PDB file of C-alpha atoms in Angstrom:
ATOM      1  CA  MET U1107       3.545  -0.302 -16.230  1.00 79.00           C
ATOM      2  CA  ALA U1108       1.305  -1.027 -13.261  1.00 95.00           C
ATOM      3  CA  LEU U1109      -0.086   0.843 -10.272  1.00 98.00           C
ATOM      4  CA  ALA U1110      -0.152  -1.254  -7.101  1.00 98.00           C
ATOM      5  CA  SER U1111      -2.121  -0.899  -3.881  1.00 98.00           C
ATOM      6  CA  ILE U1112      -0.505  -2.375  -0.766  1.00 98.00           C
ATOM      7  CA  PHE U1113      -2.414  -2.773   2.500  1.00 98.00           C
ATOM      8  CA  GLY U1114      -0.558  -3.016   5.785  1.00 95.00           C
ATOM      9  CA  THR U1115      -0.770  -5.544   8.563  1.00 92.00           C
ATOM     10  CA  ASN U1116      -3.099  -5.420  11.537  1.00 85.00           C
ATOM     11  CA  LEU U1117      -2.082  -2.952  14.221  1.00 72.00           C
ATOM     12  CA  PHE U1118      -2.895  -3.802  17.813  1.00 70.00           C
ATOM     13  CA  HIS U1119      -2.476  -0.100  18.609  1.00 69.00           C
ATOM     14  CA  TYR U1120      -2.210   2.862  16.255  1.00 73.00           C
ATOM     15  CA  GLU U1121      -2.741   6.610  16.282  1.00 82.00           C
ATOM     16  CA  PRO U1122      -5.976   7.284  14.378  1.00 90.00           C
ATOM     17  CA  ASP U1123      -5.301  10.946  13.546  1.00 94.00           C
ATOM     18  CA  GLY U1124      -4.767  10.393   9.806  1.00 96.00           C
ATOM     19  CA  VAL U1125      -7.842   8.169   9.554  1.00 96.00           C
ATOM     20  CA  VAL U1126      -9.937  10.755  11.398  1.00 97.00           C
ATOM     21  CA  GLU U1127      -8.754  13.416   8.927  1.00 98.00           C
ATOM     22  CA  PHE U1128      -9.805  11.166   6.042  1.00 98.00           C
ATOM     23  CA  TYR U1129     -13.155  10.535   7.719  1.00 98.00           C
ATOM     24  CA  GLU U1130     -13.805  14.250   8.070  1.00 98.00           C
ATOM     25  CA  ALA U1131     -12.648  15.073   4.531  1.00 98.00           C
ATOM     26  CA  TYR U1132     -14.170  12.331   2.376  1.00 98.00           C
ATOM     27  CA  PRO U1133     -17.693  10.851   2.227  1.00 98.00           C
ATOM     28  CA  ALA U1134     -16.254   7.574   0.904  1.00 98.00           C
ATOM     29  CA  VAL U1135     -14.424   6.996   4.172  1.00 98.00           C
ATOM     30  CA  ARG U1136     -17.510   7.899   6.208  1.00 98.00           C
ATOM     31  CA  ASP U1137     -19.516   5.449   4.097  1.00 98.00           C
ATOM     32  CA  SER U1138     -16.956   2.709   4.709  1.00 98.00           C
ATOM     33  CA  PHE U1139     -17.150   3.128   8.484  1.00 98.00           C
ATOM     34  CA  ALA U1140     -20.960   3.308   8.391  1.00 98.00           C
ATOM     35  CA  GLN U1141     -21.075   0.041   6.449  1.00 98.00           C
ATOM     36  CA  ALA U1142     -18.643  -1.635   8.849  1.00 98.00           C
ATOM     37  CA  SER U1143     -20.769  -0.515  11.787  1.00 97.00           C
ATOM     38  CA  ARG U1144     -23.964  -1.781  10.181  1.00 98.00           C
ATOM     39  CA  TRP U1145     -22.469  -5.169   9.303  1.00 98.00           C
ATOM     40  CA  THR U1146     -20.747  -5.793  12.649  1.00 96.00           C
ATOM     41  CA  GLY U1147     -22.947  -4.011  15.185  1.00 95.00           C
ATOM     42  CA  LEU U1148     -19.955  -1.992  16.437  1.00 95.00           C
ATOM     43  CA  ASP U1149     -20.383   1.761  16.824  1.00 95.00           C
ATOM     44  CA  VAL U1150     -18.527   4.055  14.450  1.00 96.00           C
ATOM     45  CA  GLU U1151     -16.889   6.153  17.178  1.00 95.00           C
ATOM     46  CA  PRO U1152     -14.771   3.380  18.780  1.00 92.00           C
ATOM     47  CA  LEU U1153     -13.967   1.981  15.335  1.00 94.00           C
ATOM     48  CA  LEU U1154     -12.734   5.373  14.178  1.00 95.00           C
ATOM     49  CA  TYR U1155     -11.035   6.691  17.308  1.00 92.00           C
ATOM     50  CA  GLN U1156      -9.807   3.322  18.666  1.00 86.00           C
ATOM     51  CA  ASN U1157     -11.140   4.271  22.105  1.00 83.00           C
ATOM     52  CA  GLY U1158     -13.596   1.508  22.928  1.00 76.00           C
ATOM     53  CA  ALA U1159     -13.861  -0.409  26.198  1.00 74.00           C
ATOM     54  CA  TYR U1160     -13.848  -4.184  25.708  1.00 71.00           C
ATOM     55  CA  GLU U1161     -14.385  -7.193  27.919  1.00 72.00           C
ATOM     56  CA  ASP U1162     -11.279  -9.054  26.760  1.00 71.00           C
ATOM     57  CA  GLU U1163      -8.310  -8.814  24.409  1.00 70.00           C
ATOM     58  CA  SER U1164      -9.954 -10.857  21.672  1.00 72.00           C
ATOM     59  CA  GLU U1165     -12.909  -8.453  21.531  1.00 79.00           C
ATOM     60  CA  ARG U1166     -10.541  -5.471  21.356  1.00 81.00           C
ATOM     61  CA  ILE U1167      -8.527  -7.002  18.502  1.00 83.00           C
ATOM     62  CA  GLN U1168     -11.751  -7.681  16.606  1.00 87.00           C
ATOM     63  CA  ALA U1169     -12.707  -4.005  16.853  1.00 90.00           C
ATOM     64  CA  VAL U1170      -9.242  -2.788  15.853  1.00 90.00           C
ATOM     65  CA  SER U1171      -9.311  -5.127  12.854  1.00 93.00           C
ATOM     66  CA  VAL U1172     -12.715  -3.888  11.705  1.00 96.00           C
ATOM     67  CA  GLY U1173     -11.704  -0.257  12.142  1.00 95.00           C
ATOM     68  CA  LEU U1174      -8.445  -0.655  10.225  1.00 96.00           C
ATOM     69  CA  ALA U1175     -10.126  -2.610   7.413  1.00 97.00           C
ATOM     70  CA  ALA U1176     -12.820   0.083   7.148  1.00 97.00           C
ATOM     71  CA  ALA U1177     -10.124   2.742   6.951  1.00 97.00           C
ATOM     72  CA  GLN U1178      -8.116   0.916   4.290  1.00 98.00           C
ATOM     73  CA  LEU U1179     -11.168   0.222   2.143  1.00 98.00           C
ATOM     74  CA  GLY U1180     -12.495   3.754   2.492  1.00 98.00           C
ATOM     75  CA  ILE U1181      -9.151   5.332   1.576  1.00 98.00           C
ATOM     76  CA  GLN U1182      -8.879   2.988  -1.400  1.00 98.00           C
ATOM     77  CA  ASP U1183     -12.311   4.236  -2.504  1.00 98.00           C
ATOM     78  CA  VAL U1184     -11.013   7.811  -2.293  1.00 98.00           C
ATOM     79  CA  LEU U1185      -8.093   6.896  -4.545  1.00 98.00           C
ATOM     80  CA  VAL U1186     -10.444   5.271  -7.057  1.00 98.00           C
ATOM     81  CA  GLU U1187     -12.547   8.439  -7.063  1.00 97.00           C
ATOM     82  CA  LYS U1188      -9.364  10.253  -8.092  1.00 97.00           C
ATOM     83  CA  GLY U1189      -8.888   7.777 -10.943  1.00 97.00           C
ATOM     84  CA  LEU U1190      -6.158   5.772  -9.187  1.00 98.00           C
ATOM     85  CA  ARG U1191      -7.435   2.250  -9.823  1.00 97.00           C
ATOM     86  CA  PRO U1192      -4.842  -0.405  -8.977  1.00 98.00           C
ATOM     87  CA  ASP U1193      -3.649  -2.917 -11.552  1.00 98.00           C
ATOM     88  CA  VAL U1194      -2.282  -5.247  -8.862  1.00 98.00           C
ATOM     89  CA  VAL U1195      -2.990  -5.544  -5.138  1.00 98.00           C
ATOM     90  CA  GLY U1196      -1.527  -7.206  -2.102  1.00 98.00           C
ATOM     91  CA  GLY U1197      -1.067  -6.806   1.615  1.00 98.00           C
ATOM     92  CA  LEU U1198       0.218  -8.224   4.866  1.00 97.00           C
ATOM     93  CA  SER U1199      -2.019 -10.272   7.170  1.00 95.00           C
ATOM     94  CA  LEU U1200      -5.244  -8.250   7.516  1.00 96.00           C
ATOM     95  CA  GLY U1201      -4.033  -6.256   4.516  1.00 97.00           C
ATOM     96  CA  GLY U1202      -4.080  -9.408   2.432  1.00 98.00           C
ATOM     97  CA  LEU U1203      -7.729  -9.962   3.331  1.00 98.00           C
ATOM     98  CA  VAL U1204      -8.572  -6.347   2.487  1.00 98.00           C
ATOM     99  CA  GLY U1205      -6.684  -6.741  -0.788  1.00 98.00           C
ATOM    100  CA  SER U1206      -8.908  -9.719  -1.567  1.00 98.00           C
ATOM    101  CA  CYS U1207     -11.934  -7.424  -1.346  1.00 98.00           C
ATOM    102  CA  VAL U1208     -10.311  -4.840  -3.619  1.00 98.00           C
ATOM    103  CA  ALA U1209      -9.435  -7.603  -6.087  1.00 98.00           C
ATOM    104  CA  GLY U1210     -13.097  -8.660  -6.159  1.00 98.00           C
ATOM    105  CA  SER U1211     -12.610 -12.077  -4.573  1.00 98.00           C
ATOM    106  CA  VAL U1212     -14.685 -11.601  -1.423  1.00 98.00           C
ATOM    107  CA  ALA U1213     -17.443  -9.191  -0.418  1.00 98.00           C
ATOM    108  CA  ARG U1214     -16.665  -6.462   2.085  1.00 98.00           C
ATOM    109  CA  GLU U1215     -19.620  -7.448   4.212  1.00 98.00           C
ATOM    110  CA  ASP U1216     -18.358 -11.022   4.438  1.00 97.00           C
ATOM    111  CA  LEU U1217     -14.914  -9.822   5.517  1.00 98.00           C
ATOM    112  CA  MET U1218     -16.308  -7.550   8.219  1.00 97.00           C
ATOM    113  CA  ARG U1219     -18.578 -10.245   9.604  1.00 96.00           C
ATOM    114  CA  LEU U1220     -15.655 -12.678   9.608  1.00 96.00           C
ATOM    115  CA  LEU U1221     -13.468 -10.247  11.545  1.00 95.00           C
ATOM    116  CA  VAL U1222     -15.961 -10.003  14.411  1.00 91.00           C
ATOM    117  CA  ALA U1223     -16.691 -13.742  14.363  1.00 88.00           C
ATOM    118  CA  SER U1224     -13.052 -14.798  14.685  1.00 76.00           C
ATOM    119  CA  ASP U1225     -11.826 -15.678  18.172  1.00 66.00           C
ATOM    120  CA  HIS U1226      -8.291 -14.309  18.459  1.00 56.00           C
ATOM    121  CA  ASN U1227      -7.525 -16.105  21.708  1.00 59.00           C
ATOM    122  CA  PRO U1228      -9.269 -19.502  21.830  1.00 55.00           C
ATOM    123  CA  GLU U1229      -8.298 -22.061  24.413  1.00 57.00           C
ATOM    124  CA  ARG U1230      -5.165 -23.933  23.349  1.00 59.00           C
ATOM    125  CA  PRO U1231      -3.607 -27.212  24.490  1.00 58.00           C
ATOM    126  CA  ASP U1232      -0.467 -25.587  26.002  1.00 64.00           C
ATOM    127  CA  ALA U1233      -2.208 -22.649  27.673  1.00 68.00           C
ATOM    128  CA  ASN U1234       0.125 -22.800  30.682  1.00 81.00           C
ATOM    129  CA  ARG U1235       3.073 -21.558  28.609  1.00 89.00           C
ATOM    130  CA  ALA U1236       2.729 -17.863  27.778  1.00 93.00           C
ATOM    131  CA  GLU U1237       3.103 -16.657  24.198  1.00 94.00           C
ATOM    132  CA  GLY U1238       4.627 -13.435  22.949  1.00 94.00           C
ATOM    133  CA  LEU U1239       6.054 -11.317  20.150  1.00 95.00           C
ATOM    134  CA  ALA U1240       9.402  -9.645  19.593  1.00 96.00           C
ATOM    135  CA  ALA U1241      10.622  -6.984  17.179  1.00 95.00           C
ATOM    136  CA  CYS U1242      13.938  -7.966  15.641  1.00 96.00           C
ATOM    137  CA  TYR U1243      16.563  -5.777  13.946  1.00 96.00           C
ATOM    138  CA  LEU U1244      19.144  -7.914  12.183  1.00 94.00           C
ATOM    139  CA  GLY U1245      22.254  -7.482  10.112  1.00 93.00           C
ATOM    140  CA  LEU U1246      21.903  -8.156   6.394  1.00 92.00           C
ATOM    141  CA  ASP U1247      24.047 -11.298   6.769  1.00 91.00           C
ATOM    142  CA  PHE U1248      22.302 -12.723   9.844  1.00 91.00           C
ATOM    143  CA  GLU U1249      22.036 -16.478  10.443  1.00 91.00           C
ATOM    144  CA  PRO U1250      18.321 -17.393  10.579  1.00 90.00           C
ATOM    145  CA  ASP U1251      18.848 -20.620  12.535  1.00 89.00           C
ATOM    146  CA  HIS U1252      20.313 -18.666  15.433  1.00 91.00           C
ATOM    147  CA  TYR U1253      17.106 -16.686  15.842  1.00 95.00           C
ATOM    148  CA  TYR U1254      14.186 -18.918  14.876  1.00 95.00           C
ATOM    149  CA  GLY U1255      13.064 -22.200  13.391  1.00 87.00           C
ATOM    150  CA  ASP U1256      14.675 -25.596  13.934  1.00 88.00           C
ATOM    151  CA  GLY U1257      17.713 -24.016  15.562  1.00 85.00           C
ATOM    152  CA  ARG U1258      15.706 -22.217  18.224  1.00 94.00           C
ATOM    153  CA  GLU U1259      13.029 -24.055  20.231  1.00 94.00           C
ATOM    154  CA  GLY U1260       9.793 -22.147  20.663  1.00 95.00           C
ATOM    155  CA  VAL U1261      10.675 -19.182  18.416  1.00 97.00           C
ATOM    156  CA  PHE U1262       9.300 -18.660  14.911  1.00 97.00           C
ATOM    157  CA  LEU U1263       9.612 -16.081  12.167  1.00 97.00           C
ATOM    158  CA  SER U1264       6.279 -14.275  12.189  1.00 97.00           C
ATOM    159  CA  ALA U1265       6.890 -11.434   9.726  1.00 97.00           C
ATOM    160  CA  ASP U1266       9.696 -10.519   7.343  1.00 97.00           C
ATOM    161  CA  PHE U1267       9.478  -6.838   6.521  1.00 97.00           C
ATOM    162  CA  GLY U1268      12.659  -6.773   4.463  1.00 97.00           C
ATOM    163  CA  CYS U1269      15.168  -3.945   4.818  1.00 97.00           C
ATOM    164  CA  ASP U1270      14.749  -0.526   6.315  1.00 96.00           C
ATOM    165  CA  ALA U1271      14.571   2.385   3.879  1.00 95.00           C
ATOM    166  CA  GLU U1272      18.339   2.933   4.035  1.00 95.00           C
ATOM    167  CA  GLY U1273      19.105  -0.745   3.471  1.00 94.00           C
ATOM    168  CA  LYS U1274      21.121  -1.093   6.668  1.00 95.00           C
ATOM    169  CA  VAL U1275      19.123  -3.643   8.709  1.00 96.00           C
ATOM    170  CA  ARG U1276      16.632  -6.427   8.193  1.00 96.00           C
ATOM    171  CA  ILE U1277      13.432  -5.882  10.176  1.00 96.00           C
ATOM    172  CA  ALA U1278      11.454  -8.898  11.337  1.00 96.00           C
ATOM    173  CA  MET U1279       8.897  -9.919  13.905  1.00 96.00           C
ATOM    174  CA  LEU U1280       9.378 -13.102  15.872  1.00 97.00           C
ATOM    175  CA  SER U1281       6.683 -14.952  17.753  1.00 96.00           C
ATOM    176  CA  GLY U1282       6.502 -17.984  19.981  1.00 96.00           C
ATOM    177  CA  TYR U1283       6.721 -18.773  23.672  1.00 96.00           C
ATOM    178  CA  ARG U1284       7.568 -15.755  25.779  1.00 96.00           C
ATOM    179  CA  ASP U1285      10.231 -17.563  27.815  1.00 96.00           C
ATOM    180  CA  ALA U1286      11.998 -18.665  24.600  1.00 97.00           C
ATOM    181  CA  LEU U1287      11.844 -15.127  23.179  1.00 97.00           C
ATOM    182  CA  GLU U1288      13.256 -13.708  26.422  1.00 97.00           C
ATOM    183  CA  ARG U1289      16.128 -16.229  26.387  1.00 97.00           C
ATOM    184  CA  LEU U1290      16.967 -15.192  22.834  1.00 97.00           C
ATOM    185  CA  ALA U1291      16.849 -11.495  23.713  1.00 97.00           C
ATOM    186  CA  ALA U1292      19.252 -12.107  26.622  1.00 97.00           C
ATOM    187  CA  GLU U1293      21.764 -13.915  24.375  1.00 95.00           C
ATOM    188  CA  VAL U1294      22.120 -11.325  21.613  1.00 94.00           C
ATOM    189  CA  PRO U1295      23.416  -7.730  21.787  1.00 94.00           C
ATOM    190  CA  GLU U1296      21.008  -5.332  23.464  1.00 94.00           C
ATOM    191  CA  GLY U1297      18.409  -3.862  21.111  1.00 93.00           C
ATOM    192  CA  LEU U1298      18.499  -6.601  18.465  1.00 96.00           C
ATOM    193  CA  VAL U1299      15.534  -8.524  19.858  1.00 97.00           C
ATOM    194  CA  ASN U1300      12.901  -6.620  21.834  1.00 96.00           C
ATOM    195  CA  VAL U1301      10.117  -8.636  23.446  1.00 96.00           C
ATOM    196  CA  THR U1302       6.859  -6.697  23.162  1.00 91.00           C
ATOM    197  CA  GLU U1303       5.068  -5.883  26.381  1.00 88.00           C
ATOM    198  CA  GLY U1304       1.346  -6.597  26.443  1.00 80.00           C
ATOM    199  CA  ALA U1305       1.393  -8.871  23.371  1.00 83.00           C
ATOM    200  CA  ASP U1306       0.414 -12.402  24.335  1.00 85.00           C
ATOM    201  CA  LEU U1307      -0.478 -14.058  21.020  1.00 87.00           C
ATOM    202  CA  ALA U1308       2.126 -15.783  18.859  1.00 92.00           C
ATOM    203  CA  VAL U1309       0.566 -14.527  15.645  1.00 92.00           C
ATOM    204  CA  HIS U1310       1.519 -16.031  12.287  1.00 94.00           C
ATOM    205  CA  SER U1311       3.138 -19.055  13.851  1.00 95.00           C
ATOM    206  CA  PRO U1312       2.447 -22.798  14.171  1.00 94.00           C
ATOM    207  CA  LEU U1313       1.189 -22.116  17.702  1.00 93.00           C
ATOM    208  CA  ARG U1314      -2.014 -20.770  16.113  1.00 90.00           C
ATOM    209  CA  GLU U1315      -2.884 -24.091  14.475  1.00 90.00           C
ATOM    210  CA  HIS U1316      -5.975 -24.420  16.665  1.00 86.00           C
ATOM    211  CA  SER U1317      -7.103 -21.016  15.392  1.00 86.00           C
ATOM    212  CA  ARG U1318      -6.726 -22.146  11.792  1.00 88.00           C
ATOM    213  CA  SER U1319      -9.092 -25.042  12.396  1.00 86.00           C
ATOM    214  CA  LEU U1320     -11.701 -22.653  13.790  1.00 87.00           C
ATOM    215  CA  LEU U1321     -11.152 -20.178  10.973  1.00 89.00           C
ATOM    216  CA  ARG U1322     -11.629 -22.833   8.301  1.00 91.00           C
ATOM    217  CA  ALA U1323     -15.104 -23.464   9.683  1.00 91.00           C
ATOM    218  CA  GLU U1324     -15.879 -19.718   9.721  1.00 92.00           C
ATOM    219  CA  VAL U1325     -14.635 -19.253   6.156  1.00 94.00           C
ATOM    220  CA  ALA U1326     -16.421 -22.319   4.761  1.00 93.00           C
ATOM    221  CA  PRO U1327     -19.846 -20.696   4.195  1.00 93.00           C
ATOM    222  CA  LEU U1328     -18.411 -17.547   2.577  1.00 95.00           C
ATOM    223  CA  THR U1329     -18.579 -17.027  -1.169  1.00 97.00           C
ATOM    224  CA  PHE U1330     -15.251 -16.469  -2.912  1.00 98.00           C
ATOM    225  CA  ALA U1331     -14.698 -15.565  -6.560  1.00 98.00           C
ATOM    226  CA  ASP U1332     -11.620 -15.669  -8.738  1.00 98.00           C
ATOM    227  CA  PRO U1333      -9.778 -12.352  -8.237  1.00 98.00           C
ATOM    228  CA  ARG U1334     -10.358  -9.826 -11.025  1.00 98.00           C
ATOM    229  CA  LEU U1335      -6.951  -8.281 -10.358  1.00 98.00           C
ATOM    230  CA  PRO U1336      -3.602  -9.964  -9.679  1.00 98.00           C
ATOM    231  CA  LEU U1337      -3.596 -10.628  -5.922  1.00 98.00           C
ATOM    232  CA  CYS U1338      -0.086 -11.028  -4.523  1.00 98.00           C
ATOM    233  CA  SER U1339       0.172 -13.330  -1.523  1.00 98.00           C
ATOM    234  CA  CYS U1340       2.235 -12.424   1.530  1.00 98.00           C
ATOM    235  CA  LEU U1341       2.508 -16.056   2.648  1.00 98.00           C
ATOM    236  CA  GLU U1342       4.632 -17.133  -0.309  1.00 97.00           C
ATOM    237  CA  GLN U1343       5.791 -15.445  -3.468  1.00 98.00           C
ATOM    238  CA  ARG U1344       2.895 -16.146  -5.787  1.00 98.00           C
ATOM    239  CA  THR U1345      -0.156 -14.566  -7.375  1.00 98.00           C
ATOM    240  CA  LEU U1346      -3.502 -15.929  -6.199  1.00 98.00           C
ATOM    241  CA  ARG U1347      -5.708 -16.548  -9.227  1.00 97.00           C
ATOM    242  CA  THR U1348      -8.594 -18.745  -8.063  1.00 98.00           C
ATOM    243  CA  ALA U1349     -11.330 -18.526  -5.463  1.00 98.00           C
ATOM    244  CA  GLU U1350     -10.037 -21.605  -3.667  1.00 97.00           C
ATOM    245  CA  GLU U1351      -6.511 -20.191  -3.451  1.00 98.00           C
ATOM    246  CA  VAL U1352      -7.894 -17.084  -1.762  1.00 98.00           C
ATOM    247  CA  ARG U1353     -10.026 -19.182   0.599  1.00 97.00           C
ATOM    248  CA  GLU U1354      -6.921 -21.143   1.632  1.00 96.00           C
ATOM    249  CA  MET U1355      -4.994 -17.923   2.166  1.00 97.00           C
ATOM    250  CA  PHE U1356      -7.663 -16.726   4.611  1.00 96.00           C
ATOM    251  CA  ALA U1357      -7.192 -19.865   6.722  1.00 94.00           C
ATOM    252  CA  ASP U1358      -3.396 -20.123   6.418  1.00 95.00           C
ATOM    253  CA  ASN U1359      -2.966 -16.449   7.312  1.00 94.00           C
ATOM    254  CA  VAL U1360      -3.044 -17.198  11.035  1.00 92.00           C
ATOM    255  CA  VAL U1361      -0.279 -19.830  11.072  1.00 95.00           C
ATOM    256  CA  LYS U1362       2.160 -18.859   8.320  1.00 97.00           C
ATOM    257  CA  ALA U1363       4.736 -16.100   8.430  1.00 97.00           C
ATOM    258  CA  ILE U1364       3.944 -13.015   6.392  1.00 98.00           C
ATOM    259  CA  SER U1365       6.488 -11.336   4.131  1.00 98.00           C
ATOM    260  CA  LEU U1366       6.558  -7.939   2.479  1.00 98.00           C
ATOM    261  CA  VAL U1367       9.475  -9.270   0.436  1.00 97.00           C
ATOM    262  CA  HIS U1368       7.142 -11.819  -1.173  1.00 98.00           C
ATOM    263  CA  VAL U1369       4.591  -9.113  -1.983  1.00 98.00           C
ATOM    264  CA  ASN U1370       7.168  -6.720  -3.400  1.00 98.00           C
ATOM    265  CA  GLU U1371       8.923  -9.283  -5.565  1.00 98.00           C
ATOM    266  CA  GLU U1372       5.664 -10.618  -6.972  1.00 98.00           C
ATOM    267  CA  MET U1373       4.443  -7.103  -7.695  1.00 98.00           C
ATOM    268  CA  ARG U1374       7.670  -6.395  -9.508  1.00 98.00           C
ATOM    269  CA  LEU U1375       6.926  -9.365 -11.790  1.00 97.00           C
ATOM    270  CA  HIS U1376       3.676  -7.584 -12.653  1.00 97.00           C
ATOM    271  CA  ASP U1377       5.688  -4.551 -13.856  1.00 97.00           C
ATOM    272  CA  THR U1378       4.745  -2.349 -10.924  1.00 98.00           C
ATOM    273  CA  GLU U1379       6.024   1.191 -11.497  1.00 97.00           C
ATOM    274  CA  LEU U1380       4.398   2.841  -8.492  1.00 98.00           C
ATOM    275  CA  ALA U1381       2.892   1.528  -5.260  1.00 98.00           C
ATOM    276  CA  LEU U1382       0.434   3.228  -2.928  1.00 98.00           C
ATOM    277  CA  VAL U1383       0.571   1.976   0.669  1.00 98.00           C
ATOM    278  CA  VAL U1384      -3.024   2.547   1.759  1.00 98.00           C
ATOM    279  CA  GLY U1385      -3.987   3.536   5.292  1.00 95.00           C
ATOM    280  CA  PRO U1386      -2.112   3.912   8.593  1.00 92.00           C
ATOM    281  CA  SER U1387       1.106   1.946   8.379  1.00 85.00           C
ATOM    282  CA  PRO U1388       3.863   3.053  10.776  1.00 83.00           C
ATOM    283  CA  VAL U1389       5.884  -0.095  10.089  1.00 87.00           C
ATOM    284  CA  MET U1390       5.394  -0.052   6.327  1.00 92.00           C
ATOM    285  CA  ASN U1391       6.500   3.566   6.044  1.00 90.00           C
ATOM    286  CA  VAL U1392      10.086   2.890   7.158  1.00 92.00           C
ATOM    287  CA  LEU U1393      10.803   0.018   4.772  1.00 96.00           C
ATOM    288  CA  ARG U1394      12.566  -0.302   1.420  1.00 96.00           C
ATOM    289  CA  TYR U1395      10.550  -0.988  -1.731  1.00 98.00           C
ATOM    290  CA  PRO U1396      11.835  -1.959  -5.190  1.00 97.00           C
ATOM    291  CA  PHE U1397       9.648   0.711  -6.836  1.00 98.00           C
ATOM    292  CA  PRO U1398       8.590   4.289  -6.012  1.00 97.00           C
ATOM    293  CA  THR U1399       6.082   4.352  -3.157  1.00 98.00           C
ATOM    294  CA  VAL U1400       3.610   6.861  -1.715  1.00 98.00           C
ATOM    295  CA  PHE U1401       2.251   6.322   1.802  1.00 97.00           C
ATOM    296  CA  VAL U1402      -1.398   7.365   1.714  1.00 98.00           C
ATOM    297  CA  ASP U1403      -2.030   7.716   5.445  1.00 96.00           C
ATOM    298  CA  SER U1404      -3.525  11.225   5.518  1.00 97.00           C
ATOM    299  CA  PRO U1405      -5.503  13.398   3.089  1.00 98.00           C
ATOM    300  CA  ALA U1406      -2.344  15.396   2.350  1.00 97.00           C
ATOM    301  CA  ALA U1407      -0.911  12.298   0.641  1.00 98.00           C
ATOM    302  CA  VAL U1408      -3.723  12.060  -1.925  1.00 98.00           C
ATOM    303  CA  PRO U1409      -2.410  14.848  -4.192  1.00 98.00           C
ATOM    304  CA  GLN U1410       1.066  13.387  -3.718  1.00 98.00           C
ATOM    305  CA  ALA U1411      -0.216  10.069  -5.068  1.00 98.00           C
ATOM    306  CA  VAL U1412      -1.840  11.783  -8.051  1.00 98.00           C
ATOM    307  CA  ALA U1413       1.356  13.701  -8.777  1.00 98.00           C
ATOM    308  CA  ALA U1414       3.457  10.524  -8.517  1.00 98.00           C
ATOM    309  CA  VAL U1415       1.312   8.827 -11.162  1.00 97.00           C
ATOM    310  CA  PHE U1416       2.150  11.561 -13.638  1.00 95.00           C
ATOM    311  CA  GLU U1417       5.775  11.798 -12.515  1.00 96.00           C
ATOM    312  CA  HIS U1418       6.402   8.121 -13.172  1.00 96.00           C
ATOM    313  CA  GLY U1419       4.277   7.878 -16.297  1.00 95.00           C
ATOM    314  CA  VAL U1420       1.910   5.250 -14.947  1.00 95.00           C
ATOM    315  CA  ARG U1421      -0.935   4.517 -17.330  1.00 92.00           C
ATOM    316  CA  LEU U1422      -4.211   4.384 -15.393  1.00 93.00           C
ATOM    317  CA  ARG U1423      -6.907   1.916 -16.266  1.00 87.00           C
ATOM    318  CA  ARG U1424     -10.416   3.286 -16.784  1.00 83.00           C
ATOM    319  CA  ALA U1425     -12.381   0.568 -14.986  1.00 74.00           C
TER     320      ALA U1425
END
């Protein structure tokens, strides 16, 4: 019977209230933000409150990524202080990188420095064709080829979040060329595909191949170790067990679709009895999981997590 920690995907915008409450309540969270500031040169206040002024979108995304990673790591430290040490970890996108730190595969300092070194909007060969994202709410029996992939030019599956909590719809994120996403949205019933305003990067798609090449060079000098805990990949249903597998995941993360379904199913193979979704996660909180789940996005959820461990009879490891 295993306790799992799940870390959510990067959030281009999120309300920091719960993180601020954690910061004020727990030294471990304050320490995490202080470390992130020291390693990246970014001030704590904009990292915490998400209120910084930036020269371009890439710089803003870097800061949001550092702030969210600091929050997730700090809240995980709080849980460990309460004796809630995970037996298995995993996450989506940025959450997968944070999970790699928790699993002992990469140092926190290396992750933070990587996040501010990465260019989220480098020049690309087809820069004249705008990119975009779209939220997608699909029936359980939807036809994938109608929405993305070979059957739909310029549109790709970017994230598969699985079903909503009630099991009524499949929630996904599509990415690709904005004109292709807008054509798709116009063809389907209103509300099924919603092109996101202000999002101009086709994240987790083949259109980021140029970013992967840059990221490989940034990752190359970093030291990776074999994970000490099972690390469930979101890029395919598998457990990453070697340093090189984790290194490849860091590079592939920008071009491959992410899937909570992969993470959940792999965690189930590790006999997960309870999962803690760590940090702010507005998308993650409305999804269906194959095991009991506590969303630790404010200090009020910490005693709920402790109570859930006893309720479900999860045996905690000592170290």
